[in-house]
PDB file of C-alpha atoms in Angstrom:
ATOM      1  CA  MET A   1      35.798  32.021   1.632  1.00 94.00           C
ATOM      2  CA  LYS A   2      38.914  31.943   3.788  1.00 96.00           C
ATOM      3  CA  LEU A   3      40.871  34.959   4.965  1.00 98.00           C
ATOM      4  CA  LEU A   4      44.638  34.828   5.237  1.00 98.00           C
ATOM      5  CA  LEU A   5      44.956  37.795   7.790  1.00 98.00           C
ATOM      6  CA  VAL A   6      48.692  38.300   7.807  1.00 98.00           C
ATOM      7  CA  ASP A   7      50.414  40.760  10.116  1.00 98.00           C
ATOM      8  CA  PRO A   8      53.476  42.991   9.451  1.00 98.00           C
ATOM      9  CA  THR A   9      55.787  40.192  10.701  1.00 98.00           C
ATOM     10  CA  ASP A  10      54.220  37.574   8.295  1.00 97.00           C
ATOM     11  CA  ARG A  11      52.210  35.868  10.967  1.00 98.00           C
ATOM     12  CA  LEU A  12      48.866  34.387  10.081  1.00 98.00           C
ATOM     13  CA  LEU A  13      45.800  34.619  12.381  1.00 98.00           C
ATOM     14  CA  LEU A  14      44.156  31.246  13.016  1.00 98.00           C
ATOM     15  CA  ILE A  15      41.108  30.190  15.000  1.00 98.00           C
ATOM     16  CA  HIS A  16      41.504  27.391  17.518  1.00 98.00           C
ATOM     17  CA  ALA A  17      38.268  25.329  17.668  1.00 96.00           C
ATOM     18  CA  LYS A  18      36.936  22.130  19.057  1.00 95.00           C
ATOM     19  CA  ASP A  19      34.481  19.870  17.268  1.00 92.00           C
ATOM     20  CA  PRO A  20      31.437  19.781  19.604  1.00 87.00           C
ATOM     21  CA  ARG A  21      30.758  16.164  18.824  1.00 88.00           C
ATOM     22  CA  THR A  22      34.163  14.537  18.912  1.00 91.00           C
ATOM     23  CA  SER A  23      36.094  17.212  20.956  1.00 92.00           C
ATOM     24  CA  ALA A  24      38.917  16.999  18.328  1.00 93.00           C
ATOM     25  CA  GLU A  25      40.798  20.309  18.269  1.00 96.00           C
ATOM     26  CA  CYS A  26      41.995  22.134  15.175  1.00 95.00           C
ATOM     27  CA  TRP A  27      43.304  25.422  13.798  1.00 97.00           C
ATOM     28  CA  TYR A  28      41.932  27.173  10.665  1.00 96.00           C
ATOM     29  CA  PRO A  29      41.772  30.587   9.056  1.00 97.00           C
ATOM     30  CA  VAL A  30      38.988  33.176   9.606  1.00 97.00           C
ATOM     31  CA  GLY A  31      36.200  32.865   7.016  1.00 95.00           C
ATOM     32  CA  GLY A  32      32.741  31.868   6.235  1.00 91.00           C
ATOM     33  CA  GLY A  33      30.042  32.055   3.565  1.00 89.00           C
ATOM     34  CA  ILE A  34      28.975  34.761   1.181  1.00 94.00           C
ATOM     35  CA  GLU A  35      25.441  35.932   1.851  1.00 95.00           C
ATOM     36  CA  PRO A  36      22.974  36.954  -0.900  1.00 96.00           C
ATOM     37  CA  GLY A  37      23.956  40.452  -2.352  1.00 96.00           C
ATOM     38  CA  GLU A  38      27.461  40.358  -0.937  1.00 96.00           C
ATOM     39  CA  THR A  39      30.663  40.700  -2.951  1.00 96.00           C
ATOM     40  CA  LEU A  40      33.659  38.556  -2.053  1.00 95.00           C
ATOM     41  CA  GLN A  41      35.285  41.618  -0.450  1.00 96.00           C
ATOM     42  CA  SER A  42      32.211  42.717   1.541  1.00 97.00           C
ATOM     43  CA  ALA A  43      31.696  39.146   2.774  1.00 97.00           C
ATOM     44  CA  ALA A  44      35.295  39.129   3.873  1.00 98.00           C
ATOM     45  CA  ALA A  45      34.915  42.306   5.822  1.00 98.00           C
ATOM     46  CA  ARG A  46      31.728  41.038   7.511  1.00 97.00           C
ATOM     47  CA  GLU A  47      33.274  37.679   8.448  1.00 96.00           C
ATOM     48  CA  ALA A  48      36.437  39.359   9.696  1.00 98.00           C
ATOM     49  CA  TYR A  49      34.399  41.710  11.949  1.00 97.00           C
ATOM     50  CA  GLU A  50      32.070  39.038  13.246  1.00 96.00           C
ATOM     51  CA  GLU A  51      34.812  36.447  13.982  1.00 96.00           C
ATOM     52  CA  THR A  52      37.601  38.772  15.128  1.00 97.00           C
ATOM     53  CA  GLY A  53      36.265  42.291  15.750  1.00 97.00           C
ATOM     54  CA  LEU A  54      38.451  43.764  12.993  1.00 97.00           C
ATOM     55  CA  THR A  55      36.658  46.847  11.814  1.00 96.00           C
ATOM     56  CA  GLU A  56      39.032  48.009   8.930  1.00 95.00           C
ATOM     57  CA  LEU A  57      39.812  45.110   6.574  1.00 97.00           C
ATOM     58  CA  PRO A  58      41.954  46.285   3.670  1.00 96.00           C
ATOM     59  CA  PRO A  59      41.024  44.798   0.200  1.00 95.00           C
ATOM     60  CA  GLY A  60      42.249  41.303  -0.150  1.00 96.00           C
ATOM     61  CA  GLU A  61      44.039  39.555  -3.070  1.00 95.00           C
ATOM     62  CA  LEU A  62      42.507  36.364  -4.362  1.00 95.00           C
ATOM     63  CA  VAL A  63      45.324  33.900  -3.916  1.00 94.00           C
ATOM     64  CA  TRP A  64      43.851  30.360  -4.027  1.00 91.00           C
ATOM     65  CA  ARG A  65      40.653  28.423  -4.767  1.00 92.00           C
ATOM     66  CA  ARG A  66      39.842  24.965  -3.650  1.00 88.00           C
ATOM     67  CA  ASP A  67      36.900  22.491  -3.283  1.00 85.00           C
ATOM     68  CA  HIS A  68      36.887  20.550  -0.184  1.00 74.00           C
ATOM     69  CA  VAL A  69      34.850  18.060   1.850  1.00 77.00           C
ATOM     70  CA  TYR A  70      35.152  17.727   5.607  1.00 73.00           C
ATOM     71  CA  GLU A  71      33.263  16.340   8.501  1.00 76.00           C
ATOM     72  CA  TYR A  72      32.410  18.554  11.547  1.00 73.00           C
ATOM     73  CA  ASP A  73      29.886  18.217  14.298  1.00 72.00           C
ATOM     74  CA  GLY A  74      28.658  14.967  12.805  1.00 76.00           C
ATOM     75  CA  ARG A  75      27.922  16.228   9.336  1.00 78.00           C
ATOM     76  CA  ARG A  76      29.588  16.221   5.939  1.00 81.00           C
ATOM     77  CA  VAL A  77      30.246  19.596   4.511  1.00 77.00           C
ATOM     78  CA  ASP A  78      31.092  20.335   0.879  1.00 80.00           C
ATOM     79  CA  VAL A  79      32.692  23.765   0.353  1.00 79.00           C
ATOM     80  CA  HIS A  80      34.067  25.765  -2.424  1.00 82.00           C
ATOM     81  CA  GLU A  81      36.635  28.185  -0.900  1.00 90.00           C
ATOM     82  CA  GLU A  82      38.154  31.339  -2.362  1.00 93.00           C
ATOM     83  CA  TRP A  83      41.130  32.379  -0.289  1.00 95.00           C
ATOM     84  CA  LEU A  84      41.907  36.089   0.123  1.00 97.00           C
ATOM     85  CA  LEU A  85      45.286  37.459   1.411  1.00 97.00           C
ATOM     86  CA  HIS A  86      44.741  40.524   3.633  1.00 98.00           C
ATOM     87  CA  ARG A  87      47.730  42.420   5.064  1.00 97.00           C
ATOM     88  CA  VAL A  88      46.553  43.750   8.450  1.00 98.00           C
ATOM     89  CA  ALA A  89      48.050  45.453  11.485  1.00 98.00           C
ATOM     90  CA  HIS A  90      48.637  43.063  14.396  1.00 97.00           C
ATOM     91  CA  PHE A  91      45.608  43.085  16.698  1.00 98.00           C
ATOM     92  CA  SER A  92      44.011  41.081  19.523  1.00 97.00           C
ATOM     93  CA  PRO A  93      41.007  39.304  18.258  1.00 98.00           C
ATOM     94  CA  ARG A  94      37.705  39.972  19.970  1.00 96.00           C
ATOM     95  CA  PRO A  95      34.778  38.340  18.201  1.00 94.00           C
ATOM     96  CA  THR A  96      31.580  40.421  17.883  1.00 94.00           C
ATOM     97  CA  ALA A  97      28.983  38.161  16.376  1.00 92.00           C
ATOM     98  CA  LEU A  98      29.748  34.463  16.559  1.00 90.00           C
ATOM     99  CA  THR A  99      26.941  32.133  15.502  1.00 83.00           C
ATOM    100  CA  GLU A 100      25.657  29.797  18.179  1.00 84.00           C
ATOM    101  CA  HIS A 101      27.674  26.998  16.607  1.00 80.00           C
ATOM    102  CA  GLU A 102      30.897  29.087  16.536  1.00 86.00           C
ATOM    103  CA  ALA A 103      30.343  30.185  20.194  1.00 87.00           C
ATOM    104  CA  ARG A 104      30.237  26.420  21.219  1.00 88.00           C
ATOM    105  CA  SER A 105      33.397  25.512  19.260  1.00 92.00           C
ATOM    106  CA  VAL A 106      35.786  28.498  19.166  1.00 95.00           C
ATOM    107  CA  LEU A 107      38.497  28.170  21.873  1.00 96.00           C
ATOM    108  CA  GLY A 108      40.612  31.189  20.918  1.00 97.00           C
ATOM    109  CA  PHE A 109      43.035  32.662  18.342  1.00 98.00           C
ATOM    110  CA  GLU A 110      46.827  32.685  17.652  1.00 98.00           C
ATOM    111  CA  TRP A 111      49.145  34.322  15.200  1.00 98.00           C
ATOM    112  CA  TRP A 112      51.312  31.655  13.496  1.00 98.00           C
ATOM    113  CA  SER A 113      54.439  31.969  11.378  1.00 98.00           C
ATOM    114  CA  ALA A 114      54.788  29.786   8.396  1.00 97.00           C
ATOM    115  CA  ALA A 115      57.685  27.969  10.074  1.00 97.00           C
ATOM    116  CA  ALA A 116      55.687  27.312  13.255  1.00 98.00           C
ATOM    117  CA  LEU A 117      52.777  25.882  11.072  1.00 97.00           C
ATOM    118  CA  GLY A 118      55.333  23.641   9.365  1.00 95.00           C
ATOM    119  CA  ARG A 119      56.611  22.294  12.622  1.00 96.00           C
ATOM    120  CA  THR A 120      53.383  21.879  14.641  1.00 97.00           C
ATOM    121  CA  THR A 121      51.832  18.597  15.546  1.00 97.00           C
ATOM    122  CA  ALA A 122      48.521  20.256  16.002  1.00 97.00           C
ATOM    123  CA  THR A 123      45.720  19.703  13.453  1.00 95.00           C
ATOM    124  CA  VAL A 124      45.592  22.548  10.955  1.00 96.00           C
ATOM    125  CA  PHE A 125      43.344  22.956   8.041  1.00 92.00           C
ATOM    126  CA  PRO A 126      44.486  22.595   5.316  1.00 92.00           C
ATOM    127  CA  PRO A 127      47.221  20.283   6.580  1.00 89.00           C
ATOM    128  CA  ASN A 128      49.846  21.854   4.390  1.00 92.00           C
ATOM    129  CA  LEU A 129      49.065  25.403   5.423  1.00 95.00           C
ATOM    130  CA  GLY A 130      52.583  26.113   6.657  1.00 96.00           C
ATOM    131  CA  ARG A 131      54.152  25.265   3.297  1.00 95.00           C
ATOM    132  CA  LEU A 132      51.376  27.056   1.368  1.00 94.00           C
ATOM    133  CA  LEU A 133      51.927  30.204   3.409  1.00 96.00           C
ATOM    134  CA  ALA A 134      55.697  30.115   3.078  1.00 96.00           C
ATOM    135  CA  THR A 135      55.424  29.749  -0.725  1.00 95.00           C
ATOM    136  CA  LEU A 136      52.822  32.454  -0.882  1.00 95.00           C
ATOM    137  CA  LEU A 137      54.880  34.908   1.050  1.00 95.00           C
ATOM    138  CA  ASN A 138      58.056  34.080  -0.897  1.00 93.00           C
ATOM    139  CA  ASP A 139      56.859  33.377  -4.427  1.00 90.00           C
ATOM    140  CA  GLY A 140      53.265  34.516  -4.744  1.00 80.00           C
ATOM    141  CA  ALA A 141      50.002  32.585  -5.181  1.00 67.00           C
ATOM    142  CA  TYR A 142      49.368  29.088  -6.267  1.00 58.00           C
ATOM    143  CA  GLY A 143      46.569  26.610  -5.629  1.00 52.00           C
ATOM    144  CA  PRO A 144      46.371  24.811  -2.217  1.00 53.00           C
ATOM    145  CA  GLY A 145      46.696  21.147  -3.155  1.00 48.00           C
TER     146      GLY A 145
END
């Protein structure tokens, strides 16, 4: 599951990370897996707290689904992602419970506008996130493709 944490000025919180094996840097939304017994919303609240320190996550709206394969830290990862849009107050992220792997790879956080995402030469996942976010904010949800 991926969380689109969007502040009142329509900026999206992204994690800046470095692949421990290749040192390649990238930006991606907050998120992670759903543990046994969790609902999508409870998993979202847990992940938001662990990765950013956010204690009050408003309910999210399911806006996209996608299946994706990527390589990270020398392994191939197949994921099914459900993307939730959460409107949140602007805050300064302070992780509370990063995994050992996350602690080795997370470099920081930044709030991005859709326009800035569309212009950046940095690696962002998914690569078309700026366009997707702009369309979502202007027209509503559609699948990330």
